[in-house]
């Protein structure tokens, strides 16, 4: 059965172009030009994933997510202005699953949607039926704990909220502590499906990952930069 994607944006051009792109990849789409209409539809028949623009009149994406979270855990990707860190922090704290800054590549959005749906489908299978895909084991590296099946991260027992992209980058680094990964290797993991992204994008993600961990532990220094080479995770006891 095809996954249903709900698009909420007051820009009809974006709704049309993204809807066509998703439908061409086999998704079913529902489009809404305002938060009020979307909220009613989510309550009556929730989709598999929502893509919300943050800047909308009357009910913006943040308020829509807050109200949806009162009755549904449907994954949500936010579309937001470039480098708006305040929006990102608020959205993730409220339960958004990922962020994409405008202007964005439709191929990038498709890749992020697929990544989130893969994780959601795995979580739903969580031992429910014979032959289901086995649950991924917890990964523990010193003070770091990662639960891939549930997209959970802890540092010293404290929750750290990461986007799907950030999770994949950290997971790749932590799988082999001390081993250096260059930007291209991290890009291959974080941006699948042949999406073109500038390799310096990884630097921005690493900066945000560090900032989030330092909110839990101001002394966090487990991710090393090797200038001109790449990054590595150092297991801290």
mmCIF file with all atom_site columns, C-alpha atoms in Angstrom, residues 14-224:
data_model
loop_
_atom_site.group_PDB
_atom_site.id
_atom_site.type_symbol
_atom_site.label_atom_id
_atom_site.label_alt_id
_atom_site.label_comp_id
_atom_site.label_asym_id
_atom_site.label_entity_id
_atom_site.label_seq_id
_atom_site.pdbx_PDB_ins_code
_atom_site.Cartn_x
_atom_site.Cartn_y
_atom_site.Cartn_z
_atom_site.occupancy
_atom_site.B_iso_or_equiv
_atom_site.pdbx_formal_charge
_atom_site.auth_seq_id
_atom_site.auth_comp_id
_atom_site.auth_asym_id
_atom_site.auth_atom_id
_atom_site.pdbx_PDB_model_num
ATOM 1   C CA . UNK A 1 14  ? 5.063   24.545  -3.916 1.00 0.00 ? 14  UNK A CA 1
ATOM 2   C CA . UNK A 1 15  ? 2.074   22.323  -3.191 1.00 0.00 ? 15  UNK A CA 1
ATOM 3   C CA . UNK A 1 16  ? 1.595   21.545  -6.861 1.00 0.00 ? 16  UNK A CA 1
ATOM 4   C CA . UNK A 1 17  ? 5.234   20.875  -7.731 1.00 0.00 ? 17  UNK A CA 1
ATOM 5   C CA . UNK A 1 18  ? 5.978   18.771  -4.637 1.00 0.00 ? 18  UNK A CA 1
ATOM 6   C CA . UNK A 1 19  ? 2.722   16.834  -4.988 1.00 0.00 ? 19  UNK A CA 1
ATOM 7   C CA . UNK A 1 20  ? 3.534   15.936  -8.584 1.00 0.00 ? 20  UNK A CA 1
ATOM 8   C CA . UNK A 1 21  ? 7.056   14.846  -7.606 1.00 0.00 ? 21  UNK A CA 1
ATOM 9   C CA . UNK A 1 22  ? 5.773   12.642  -4.788 1.00 0.00 ? 22  UNK A CA 1
ATOM 10  C CA . UNK A 1 23  ? 3.040   11.086  -6.901 1.00 0.00 ? 23  UNK A CA 1
ATOM 11  C CA . UNK A 1 24  ? 5.590   10.229  -9.591 1.00 0.00 ? 24  UNK A CA 1
ATOM 12  C CA . UNK A 1 25  ? 7.453   8.224   -6.913 1.00 0.00 ? 25  UNK A CA 1
ATOM 13  C CA . UNK A 1 26  ? 4.342   6.263   -5.943 1.00 0.00 ? 26  UNK A CA 1
ATOM 14  C CA . UNK A 1 27  ? 3.155   8.287   -2.945 1.00 0.00 ? 27  UNK A CA 1
ATOM 15  C CA . UNK A 1 28  ? -0.435  9.374   -2.361 1.00 0.00 ? 28  UNK A CA 1
ATOM 16  C CA . UNK A 1 29  ? -0.636  13.092  -1.554 1.00 0.00 ? 29  UNK A CA 1
ATOM 17  C CA . UNK A 1 30  ? -3.130  15.325  0.208  1.00 0.00 ? 30  UNK A CA 1
ATOM 18  C CA . UNK A 1 31  ? -2.632  19.089  -0.011 1.00 0.00 ? 31  UNK A CA 1
ATOM 19  C CA . UNK A 1 32  ? -3.808  21.829  2.342  1.00 0.00 ? 32  UNK A CA 1
ATOM 20  C CA . UNK A 1 33  ? -3.307  25.571  2.039  1.00 0.00 ? 33  UNK A CA 1
ATOM 21  C CA . UNK A 1 34  ? -3.918  26.392  5.707  1.00 0.00 ? 34  UNK A CA 1
ATOM 22  C CA . UNK A 1 35  ? -3.376  24.855  9.120  1.00 0.00 ? 35  UNK A CA 1
ATOM 23  C CA . UNK A 1 36  ? -7.031  24.803  10.186 1.00 0.00 ? 36  UNK A CA 1
ATOM 24  C CA . UNK A 1 37  ? -8.111  22.611  7.272  1.00 0.00 ? 37  UNK A CA 1
ATOM 25  C CA . UNK A 1 38  ? -5.089  20.344  7.706  1.00 0.00 ? 38  UNK A CA 1
ATOM 26  C CA . UNK A 1 39  ? -5.740  19.910  11.440 1.00 0.00 ? 39  UNK A CA 1
ATOM 27  C CA . UNK A 1 40  ? -9.309  18.730  10.849 1.00 0.00 ? 40  UNK A CA 1
ATOM 28  C CA . UNK A 1 41  ? -8.156  16.300  8.171  1.00 0.00 ? 41  UNK A CA 1
ATOM 29  C CA . UNK A 1 42  ? -5.384  14.907  10.386 1.00 0.00 ? 42  UNK A CA 1
ATOM 30  C CA . UNK A 1 43  ? -7.873  14.265  13.193 1.00 0.00 ? 43  UNK A CA 1
ATOM 31  C CA . UNK A 1 44  ? -10.283 12.446  10.899 1.00 0.00 ? 44  UNK A CA 1
ATOM 32  C CA . UNK A 1 45  ? -7.828  10.475  8.765  1.00 0.00 ? 45  UNK A CA 1
ATOM 33  C CA . UNK A 1 46  ? -4.133  10.932  9.609  1.00 0.00 ? 46  UNK A CA 1
ATOM 34  C CA . UNK A 1 47  ? -1.528  10.488  6.852  1.00 0.00 ? 47  UNK A CA 1
ATOM 35  C CA . UNK A 1 48  ? 1.714   8.514   7.161  1.00 0.00 ? 48  UNK A CA 1
ATOM 36  C CA . UNK A 1 49  ? 3.817   11.707  7.178  1.00 0.00 ? 49  UNK A CA 1
ATOM 37  C CA . UNK A 1 50  ? 3.275   15.468  7.065  1.00 0.00 ? 50  UNK A CA 1
ATOM 38  C CA . UNK A 1 51  ? 5.351   18.205  5.446  1.00 0.00 ? 51  UNK A CA 1
ATOM 39  C CA . UNK A 1 52  ? 4.561   21.575  7.072  1.00 0.00 ? 52  UNK A CA 1
ATOM 40  C CA . UNK A 1 53  ? 5.650   25.036  6.055  1.00 0.00 ? 53  UNK A CA 1
ATOM 41  C CA . UNK A 1 54  ? 6.399   27.020  9.216  1.00 0.00 ? 54  UNK A CA 1
ATOM 42  C CA . UNK A 1 55  ? 5.504   30.494  7.937  1.00 0.00 ? 55  UNK A CA 1
ATOM 43  C CA . UNK A 1 56  ? 1.757   30.370  7.268  1.00 0.00 ? 56  UNK A CA 1
ATOM 44  C CA . UNK A 1 57  ? -0.949  32.912  8.152  1.00 0.00 ? 57  UNK A CA 1
ATOM 45  C CA . UNK A 1 58  ? -3.479  32.292  10.938 1.00 0.00 ? 58  UNK A CA 1
ATOM 46  C CA . UNK A 1 59  ? -2.157  28.906  12.098 1.00 0.00 ? 59  UNK A CA 1
ATOM 47  C CA . UNK A 1 60  ? 1.546   28.491  11.378 1.00 0.00 ? 60  UNK A CA 1
ATOM 48  C CA . UNK A 1 61  ? 3.395   25.170  11.159 1.00 0.00 ? 61  UNK A CA 1
ATOM 49  C CA . UNK A 1 62  ? 4.536   25.294  14.788 1.00 0.00 ? 62  UNK A CA 1
ATOM 50  C CA . UNK A 1 63  ? 0.994   25.668  16.101 1.00 0.00 ? 63  UNK A CA 1
ATOM 51  C CA . UNK A 1 64  ? -0.265  23.009  13.715 1.00 0.00 ? 64  UNK A CA 1
ATOM 52  C CA . UNK A 1 65  ? 2.360   20.559  14.974 1.00 0.00 ? 65  UNK A CA 1
ATOM 53  C CA . UNK A 1 66  ? 1.558   21.377  18.611 1.00 0.00 ? 66  UNK A CA 1
ATOM 54  C CA . UNK A 1 67  ? -2.111  20.632  18.071 1.00 0.00 ? 67  UNK A CA 1
ATOM 55  C CA . UNK A 1 68  ? -1.489  17.509  15.981 1.00 0.00 ? 68  UNK A CA 1
ATOM 56  C CA . UNK A 1 69  ? 0.751   16.156  18.755 1.00 0.00 ? 69  UNK A CA 1
ATOM 57  C CA . UNK A 1 70  ? -2.245  16.228  21.105 1.00 0.00 ? 70  UNK A CA 1
ATOM 58  C CA . UNK A 1 71  ? -3.678  13.200  19.310 1.00 0.00 ? 71  UNK A CA 1
ATOM 59  C CA . UNK A 1 72  ? -1.100  11.829  16.839 1.00 0.00 ? 72  UNK A CA 1
ATOM 60  C CA . UNK A 1 73  ? 2.573   10.884  16.602 1.00 0.00 ? 73  UNK A CA 1
ATOM 61  C CA . UNK A 1 74  ? 2.619   11.138  12.789 1.00 0.00 ? 74  UNK A CA 1
ATOM 62  C CA . UNK A 1 75  ? 6.155   12.094  11.646 1.00 0.00 ? 75  UNK A CA 1
ATOM 63  C CA . UNK A 1 76  ? 6.552   15.671  10.404 1.00 0.00 ? 76  UNK A CA 1
ATOM 64  C CA . UNK A 1 77  ? 9.154   17.450  8.295  1.00 0.00 ? 77  UNK A CA 1
ATOM 65  C CA . UNK A 1 78  ? 9.307   21.240  8.539  1.00 0.00 ? 78  UNK A CA 1
ATOM 66  C CA . UNK A 1 79  ? 10.042  23.584  5.647  1.00 0.00 ? 79  UNK A CA 1
ATOM 67  C CA . UNK A 1 80  ? 11.637  26.752  6.957  1.00 0.00 ? 80  UNK A CA 1
ATOM 68  C CA . UNK A 1 81  ? 13.759  29.754  6.075  1.00 0.00 ? 81  UNK A CA 1
ATOM 69  C CA . UNK A 1 82  ? 17.441  29.094  5.583  1.00 0.00 ? 82  UNK A CA 1
ATOM 70  C CA . UNK A 1 83  ? 19.520  28.893  8.795  1.00 0.00 ? 83  UNK A CA 1
ATOM 71  C CA . UNK A 1 84  ? 16.621  29.805  11.077 1.00 0.00 ? 84  UNK A CA 1
ATOM 72  C CA . UNK A 1 85  ? 18.051  28.109  14.170 1.00 0.00 ? 85  UNK A CA 1
ATOM 73  C CA . UNK A 1 86  ? 15.309  29.377  16.479 1.00 0.00 ? 86  UNK A CA 1
ATOM 74  C CA . UNK A 1 87  ? 12.627  27.711  14.371 1.00 0.00 ? 87  UNK A CA 1
ATOM 75  C CA . UNK A 1 88  ? 14.665  24.507  14.295 1.00 0.00 ? 88  UNK A CA 1
ATOM 76  C CA . UNK A 1 89  ? 15.133  24.361  18.053 1.00 0.00 ? 89  UNK A CA 1
ATOM 77  C CA . UNK A 1 90  ? 11.462  25.028  18.754 1.00 0.00 ? 90  UNK A CA 1
ATOM 78  C CA . UNK A 1 91  ? 10.235  22.600  16.126 1.00 0.00 ? 91  UNK A CA 1
ATOM 79  C CA . UNK A 1 92  ? 12.420  19.722  17.263 1.00 0.00 ? 92  UNK A CA 1
ATOM 80  C CA . UNK A 1 93  ? 11.486  20.317  20.889 1.00 0.00 ? 93  UNK A CA 1
ATOM 81  C CA . UNK A 1 94  ? 7.826   20.059  19.875 1.00 0.00 ? 94  UNK A CA 1
ATOM 82  C CA . UNK A 1 95  ? 8.356   16.766  18.061 1.00 0.00 ? 95  UNK A CA 1
ATOM 83  C CA . UNK A 1 96  ? 9.300   17.509  14.443 1.00 0.00 ? 96  UNK A CA 1
ATOM 84  C CA . UNK A 1 97  ? 11.321  14.724  12.816 1.00 0.00 ? 97  UNK A CA 1
ATOM 85  C CA . UNK A 1 98  ? 13.441  16.713  10.391 1.00 0.00 ? 98  UNK A CA 1
ATOM 86  C CA . UNK A 1 99  ? 14.060  20.089  8.797  1.00 0.00 ? 99  UNK A CA 1
ATOM 87  C CA . UNK A 1 100 ? 14.616  21.275  5.239  1.00 0.00 ? 100 UNK A CA 1
ATOM 88  C CA . UNK A 1 101 ? 15.456  24.882  4.465  1.00 0.00 ? 101 UNK A CA 1
ATOM 89  C CA . UNK A 1 102 ? 13.924  26.762  1.548  1.00 0.00 ? 102 UNK A CA 1
ATOM 90  C CA . UNK A 1 103 ? 14.755  26.820  -1.293 1.00 0.00 ? 103 UNK A CA 1
ATOM 91  C CA . UNK A 1 104 ? 15.040  23.043  -1.302 1.00 0.00 ? 104 UNK A CA 1
ATOM 92  C CA . UNK A 1 105 ? 15.682  20.227  -3.732 1.00 0.00 ? 105 UNK A CA 1
ATOM 93  C CA . UNK A 1 106 ? 12.671  17.983  -4.321 1.00 0.00 ? 106 UNK A CA 1
ATOM 94  C CA . UNK A 1 107 ? 15.051  15.034  -4.532 1.00 0.00 ? 107 UNK A CA 1
ATOM 95  C CA . UNK A 1 108 ? 16.381  15.940  -1.097 1.00 0.00 ? 108 UNK A CA 1
ATOM 96  C CA . UNK A 1 109 ? 12.847  16.110  0.313  1.00 0.00 ? 109 UNK A CA 1
ATOM 97  C CA . UNK A 1 110 ? 12.067  12.713  -1.221 1.00 0.00 ? 110 UNK A CA 1
ATOM 98  C CA . UNK A 1 111 ? 15.194  11.229  0.349  1.00 0.00 ? 111 UNK A CA 1
ATOM 99  C CA . UNK A 1 112 ? 14.285  12.589  3.799  1.00 0.00 ? 112 UNK A CA 1
ATOM 100 C CA . UNK A 1 113 ? 10.711  11.308  3.476  1.00 0.00 ? 113 UNK A CA 1
ATOM 101 C CA . UNK A 1 114 ? 11.922  7.829   2.548  1.00 0.00 ? 114 UNK A CA 1
ATOM 102 C CA . UNK A 1 115 ? 14.389  7.763   5.441  1.00 0.00 ? 115 UNK A CA 1
ATOM 103 C CA . UNK A 1 116 ? 11.730  8.687   8.004  1.00 0.00 ? 116 UNK A CA 1
ATOM 104 C CA . UNK A 1 117 ? 9.178   6.235   6.607  1.00 0.00 ? 117 UNK A CA 1
ATOM 105 C CA . UNK A 1 118 ? 11.754  3.427   6.680  1.00 0.00 ? 118 UNK A CA 1
ATOM 106 C CA . UNK A 1 119 ? 12.328  4.078   10.370 1.00 0.00 ? 119 UNK A CA 1
ATOM 107 C CA . UNK A 1 120 ? 8.601   4.323   11.045 1.00 0.00 ? 120 UNK A CA 1
ATOM 108 C CA . UNK A 1 121 ? 7.896   1.044   9.265  1.00 0.00 ? 121 UNK A CA 1
ATOM 109 C CA . UNK A 1 122 ? 10.681  -0.666  11.218 1.00 0.00 ? 122 UNK A CA 1
ATOM 110 C CA . UNK A 1 123 ? 9.340   0.651   14.522 1.00 0.00 ? 123 UNK A CA 1
ATOM 111 C CA . UNK A 1 124 ? 5.859   -0.625  13.666 1.00 0.00 ? 124 UNK A CA 1
ATOM 112 C CA . UNK A 1 125 ? 7.258   -4.087  12.908 1.00 0.00 ? 125 UNK A CA 1
ATOM 113 C CA . UNK A 1 126 ? 8.930   -4.179  16.400 1.00 0.00 ? 126 UNK A CA 1
ATOM 114 C CA . UNK A 1 127 ? 8.470   -7.933  16.771 1.00 0.00 ? 127 UNK A CA 1
ATOM 115 C CA . UNK A 1 128 ? 4.793   -7.811  15.873 1.00 0.00 ? 128 UNK A CA 1
ATOM 116 C CA . UNK A 1 129 ? 4.715   -10.627 13.307 1.00 0.00 ? 129 UNK A CA 1
ATOM 117 C CA . UNK A 1 130 ? 6.819   -13.651 12.312 1.00 0.00 ? 130 UNK A CA 1
ATOM 118 C CA . UNK A 1 131 ? 9.261   -12.834 9.552  1.00 0.00 ? 131 UNK A CA 1
ATOM 119 C CA . UNK A 1 132 ? 9.324   -9.140  10.391 1.00 0.00 ? 132 UNK A CA 1
ATOM 120 C CA . UNK A 1 133 ? 12.625  -7.350  10.026 1.00 0.00 ? 133 UNK A CA 1
ATOM 121 C CA . UNK A 1 134 ? 14.597  -7.867  13.282 1.00 0.00 ? 134 UNK A CA 1
ATOM 122 C CA . UNK A 1 135 ? 14.896  -4.924  15.626 1.00 0.00 ? 135 UNK A CA 1
ATOM 123 C CA . UNK A 1 136 ? 18.202  -3.086  15.465 1.00 0.00 ? 136 UNK A CA 1
ATOM 124 C CA . UNK A 1 137 ? 20.216  -3.403  18.658 1.00 0.00 ? 137 UNK A CA 1
ATOM 125 C CA . UNK A 1 138 ? 21.107  -0.485  20.877 1.00 0.00 ? 138 UNK A CA 1
ATOM 126 C CA . UNK A 1 139 ? 24.519  0.980   20.160 1.00 0.00 ? 139 UNK A CA 1
ATOM 127 C CA . UNK A 1 140 ? 26.468  2.036   23.244 1.00 0.00 ? 140 UNK A CA 1
ATOM 128 C CA . UNK A 1 141 ? 29.719  3.948   22.935 1.00 0.00 ? 141 UNK A CA 1
ATOM 129 C CA . UNK A 1 142 ? 30.896  5.168   26.314 1.00 0.00 ? 142 UNK A CA 1
ATOM 130 C CA . UNK A 1 143 ? 28.434  7.830   27.419 1.00 0.00 ? 143 UNK A CA 1
ATOM 131 C CA . UNK A 1 144 ? 26.526  7.682   24.130 1.00 0.00 ? 144 UNK A CA 1
ATOM 132 C CA . UNK A 1 145 ? 23.505  5.417   23.595 1.00 0.00 ? 145 UNK A CA 1
ATOM 133 C CA . UNK A 1 146 ? 21.711  5.223   20.240 1.00 0.00 ? 146 UNK A CA 1
ATOM 134 C CA . UNK A 1 147 ? 18.492  3.306   19.527 1.00 0.00 ? 147 UNK A CA 1
ATOM 135 C CA . UNK A 1 148 ? 18.127  3.168   15.706 1.00 0.00 ? 148 UNK A CA 1
ATOM 136 C CA . UNK A 1 149 ? 14.717  1.462   15.734 1.00 0.00 ? 149 UNK A CA 1
ATOM 137 C CA . UNK A 1 150 ? 13.186  4.220   17.843 1.00 0.00 ? 150 UNK A CA 1
ATOM 138 C CA . UNK A 1 151 ? 15.393  7.095   16.693 1.00 0.00 ? 151 UNK A CA 1
ATOM 139 C CA . UNK A 1 152 ? 16.446  7.823   20.289 1.00 0.00 ? 152 UNK A CA 1
ATOM 140 C CA . UNK A 1 153 ? 19.757  9.281   21.453 1.00 0.00 ? 153 UNK A CA 1
ATOM 141 C CA . UNK A 1 154 ? 21.062  9.708   24.988 1.00 0.00 ? 154 UNK A CA 1
ATOM 142 C CA . UNK A 1 155 ? 24.255  11.212  26.393 1.00 0.00 ? 155 UNK A CA 1
ATOM 143 C CA . UNK A 1 156 ? 24.932  10.380  30.028 1.00 0.00 ? 156 UNK A CA 1
ATOM 144 C CA . UNK A 1 157 ? 21.292  9.292   30.234 1.00 0.00 ? 157 UNK A CA 1
ATOM 145 C CA . UNK A 1 158 ? 19.992  12.631  28.958 1.00 0.00 ? 158 UNK A CA 1
ATOM 146 C CA . UNK A 1 159 ? 17.860  12.737  25.815 1.00 0.00 ? 159 UNK A CA 1
ATOM 147 C CA . UNK A 1 160 ? 19.339  14.509  22.798 1.00 0.00 ? 160 UNK A CA 1
ATOM 148 C CA . UNK A 1 161 ? 16.935  15.252  19.934 1.00 0.00 ? 161 UNK A CA 1
ATOM 149 C CA . UNK A 1 162 ? 18.432  14.849  16.460 1.00 0.00 ? 162 UNK A CA 1
ATOM 150 C CA . UNK A 1 163 ? 16.961  15.088  12.987 1.00 0.00 ? 163 UNK A CA 1
ATOM 151 C CA . UNK A 1 164 ? 17.102  11.996  10.781 1.00 0.00 ? 164 UNK A CA 1
ATOM 152 C CA . UNK A 1 165 ? 20.096  13.434  8.908  1.00 0.00 ? 165 UNK A CA 1
ATOM 153 C CA . UNK A 1 166 ? 21.985  14.230  12.112 1.00 0.00 ? 166 UNK A CA 1
ATOM 154 C CA . UNK A 1 167 ? 21.176  10.776  13.523 1.00 0.00 ? 167 UNK A CA 1
ATOM 155 C CA . UNK A 1 168 ? 22.566  9.028   10.451 1.00 0.00 ? 168 UNK A CA 1
ATOM 156 C CA . UNK A 1 169 ? 25.784  11.074  10.533 1.00 0.00 ? 169 UNK A CA 1
ATOM 157 C CA . UNK A 1 170 ? 26.384  10.444  14.235 1.00 0.00 ? 170 UNK A CA 1
ATOM 158 C CA . UNK A 1 171 ? 25.509  6.759   13.886 1.00 0.00 ? 171 UNK A CA 1
ATOM 159 C CA . UNK A 1 172 ? 28.077  6.376   11.107 1.00 0.00 ? 172 UNK A CA 1
ATOM 160 C CA . UNK A 1 173 ? 30.796  8.053   13.164 1.00 0.00 ? 173 UNK A CA 1
ATOM 161 C CA . UNK A 1 174 ? 29.979  6.146   16.353 1.00 0.00 ? 174 UNK A CA 1
ATOM 162 C CA . UNK A 1 175 ? 29.905  2.723   14.717 1.00 0.00 ? 175 UNK A CA 1
ATOM 163 C CA . UNK A 1 176 ? 33.712  2.736   14.543 1.00 0.00 ? 176 UNK A CA 1
ATOM 164 C CA . UNK A 1 177 ? 35.177  5.002   17.238 1.00 0.00 ? 177 UNK A CA 1
ATOM 165 C CA . UNK A 1 178 ? 38.502  6.532   16.342 1.00 0.00 ? 178 UNK A CA 1
ATOM 166 C CA . UNK A 1 179 ? 38.072  5.901   12.602 1.00 0.00 ? 179 UNK A CA 1
ATOM 167 C CA . UNK A 1 180 ? 38.053  9.038   10.477 1.00 0.00 ? 180 UNK A CA 1
ATOM 168 C CA . UNK A 1 181 ? 35.180  9.546   8.023  1.00 0.00 ? 181 UNK A CA 1
ATOM 169 C CA . UNK A 1 182 ? 35.574  12.133  5.292  1.00 0.00 ? 182 UNK A CA 1
ATOM 170 C CA . UNK A 1 183 ? 32.756  14.389  4.150  1.00 0.00 ? 183 UNK A CA 1
ATOM 171 C CA . UNK A 1 184 ? 31.925  12.311  1.089  1.00 0.00 ? 184 UNK A CA 1
ATOM 172 C CA . UNK A 1 185 ? 31.522  9.160   3.190  1.00 0.00 ? 185 UNK A CA 1
ATOM 173 C CA . UNK A 1 186 ? 29.145  10.971  5.530  1.00 0.00 ? 186 UNK A CA 1
ATOM 174 C CA . UNK A 1 187 ? 27.230  12.462  2.609  1.00 0.00 ? 187 UNK A CA 1
ATOM 175 C CA . UNK A 1 188 ? 26.700  8.988   1.146  1.00 0.00 ? 188 UNK A CA 1
ATOM 176 C CA . UNK A 1 189 ? 25.034  7.878   4.377  1.00 0.00 ? 189 UNK A CA 1
ATOM 177 C CA . UNK A 1 190 ? 23.009  11.003  5.131  1.00 0.00 ? 190 UNK A CA 1
ATOM 178 C CA . UNK A 1 191 ? 21.822  11.804  1.591  1.00 0.00 ? 191 UNK A CA 1
ATOM 179 C CA . UNK A 1 192 ? 20.878  8.634   -0.199 1.00 0.00 ? 192 UNK A CA 1
ATOM 180 C CA . UNK A 1 193 ? 19.098  8.199   -3.542 1.00 0.00 ? 193 UNK A CA 1
ATOM 181 C CA . UNK A 1 194 ? 21.767  10.106  -5.512 1.00 0.00 ? 194 UNK A CA 1
ATOM 182 C CA . UNK A 1 195 ? 20.835  13.490  -4.057 1.00 0.00 ? 195 UNK A CA 1
ATOM 183 C CA . UNK A 1 196 ? 23.449  16.150  -4.806 1.00 0.00 ? 196 UNK A CA 1
ATOM 184 C CA . UNK A 1 197 ? 24.462  18.171  -1.751 1.00 0.00 ? 197 UNK A CA 1
ATOM 185 C CA . UNK A 1 198 ? 27.561  20.315  -1.306 1.00 0.00 ? 198 UNK A CA 1
ATOM 186 C CA . UNK A 1 199 ? 30.066  18.514  0.926  1.00 0.00 ? 199 UNK A CA 1
ATOM 187 C CA . UNK A 1 200 ? 30.308  21.550  3.234  1.00 0.00 ? 200 UNK A CA 1
ATOM 188 C CA . UNK A 1 201 ? 26.734  20.772  4.302  1.00 0.00 ? 201 UNK A CA 1
ATOM 189 C CA . UNK A 1 202 ? 28.246  18.104  6.558  1.00 0.00 ? 202 UNK A CA 1
ATOM 190 C CA . UNK A 1 203 ? 30.152  20.812  8.456  1.00 0.00 ? 203 UNK A CA 1
ATOM 191 C CA . UNK A 1 204 ? 26.871  22.542  9.284  1.00 0.00 ? 204 UNK A CA 1
ATOM 192 C CA . UNK A 1 205 ? 25.323  19.290  10.497 1.00 0.00 ? 205 UNK A CA 1
ATOM 193 C CA . UNK A 1 206 ? 28.336  18.507  12.698 1.00 0.00 ? 206 UNK A CA 1
ATOM 194 C CA . UNK A 1 207 ? 28.124  21.997  14.206 1.00 0.00 ? 207 UNK A CA 1
ATOM 195 C CA . UNK A 1 208 ? 24.445  21.472  15.051 1.00 0.00 ? 208 UNK A CA 1
ATOM 196 C CA . UNK A 1 209 ? 25.069  18.001  16.496 1.00 0.00 ? 209 UNK A CA 1
ATOM 197 C CA . UNK A 1 210 ? 27.763  19.404  18.782 1.00 0.00 ? 210 UNK A CA 1
ATOM 198 C CA . UNK A 1 211 ? 25.522  22.262  19.867 1.00 0.00 ? 211 UNK A CA 1
ATOM 199 C CA . UNK A 1 212 ? 22.714  19.873  20.810 1.00 0.00 ? 212 UNK A CA 1
ATOM 200 C CA . UNK A 1 213 ? 25.020  17.605  22.815 1.00 0.00 ? 213 UNK A CA 1
ATOM 201 C CA . UNK A 1 214 ? 26.577  20.584  24.580 1.00 0.00 ? 214 UNK A CA 1
ATOM 202 C CA . UNK A 1 215 ? 23.115  21.607  25.724 1.00 0.00 ? 215 UNK A CA 1
ATOM 203 C CA . UNK A 1 216 ? 23.092  18.302  27.649 1.00 0.00 ? 216 UNK A CA 1
ATOM 204 C CA . UNK A 1 217 ? 26.795  18.431  28.539 1.00 0.00 ? 217 UNK A CA 1
ATOM 205 C CA . UNK A 1 218 ? 28.748  21.691  28.131 1.00 0.00 ? 218 UNK A CA 1
ATOM 206 C CA . UNK A 1 219 ? 31.994  19.671  28.102 1.00 0.00 ? 219 UNK A CA 1
ATOM 207 C CA . UNK A 1 220 ? 30.976  17.454  25.181 1.00 0.00 ? 220 UNK A CA 1
ATOM 208 C CA . UNK A 1 221 ? 33.996  16.863  22.922 1.00 0.00 ? 221 UNK A CA 1
ATOM 209 C CA . UNK A 1 222 ? 33.438  13.383  21.482 1.00 0.00 ? 222 UNK A CA 1
ATOM 210 C CA . UNK A 1 223 ? 33.442  14.509  17.825 1.00 0.00 ? 223 UNK A CA 1
ATOM 211 C CA . UNK A 1 224 ? 36.879  15.514  16.569 1.00 0.00 ? 224 UNK A CA 1
#
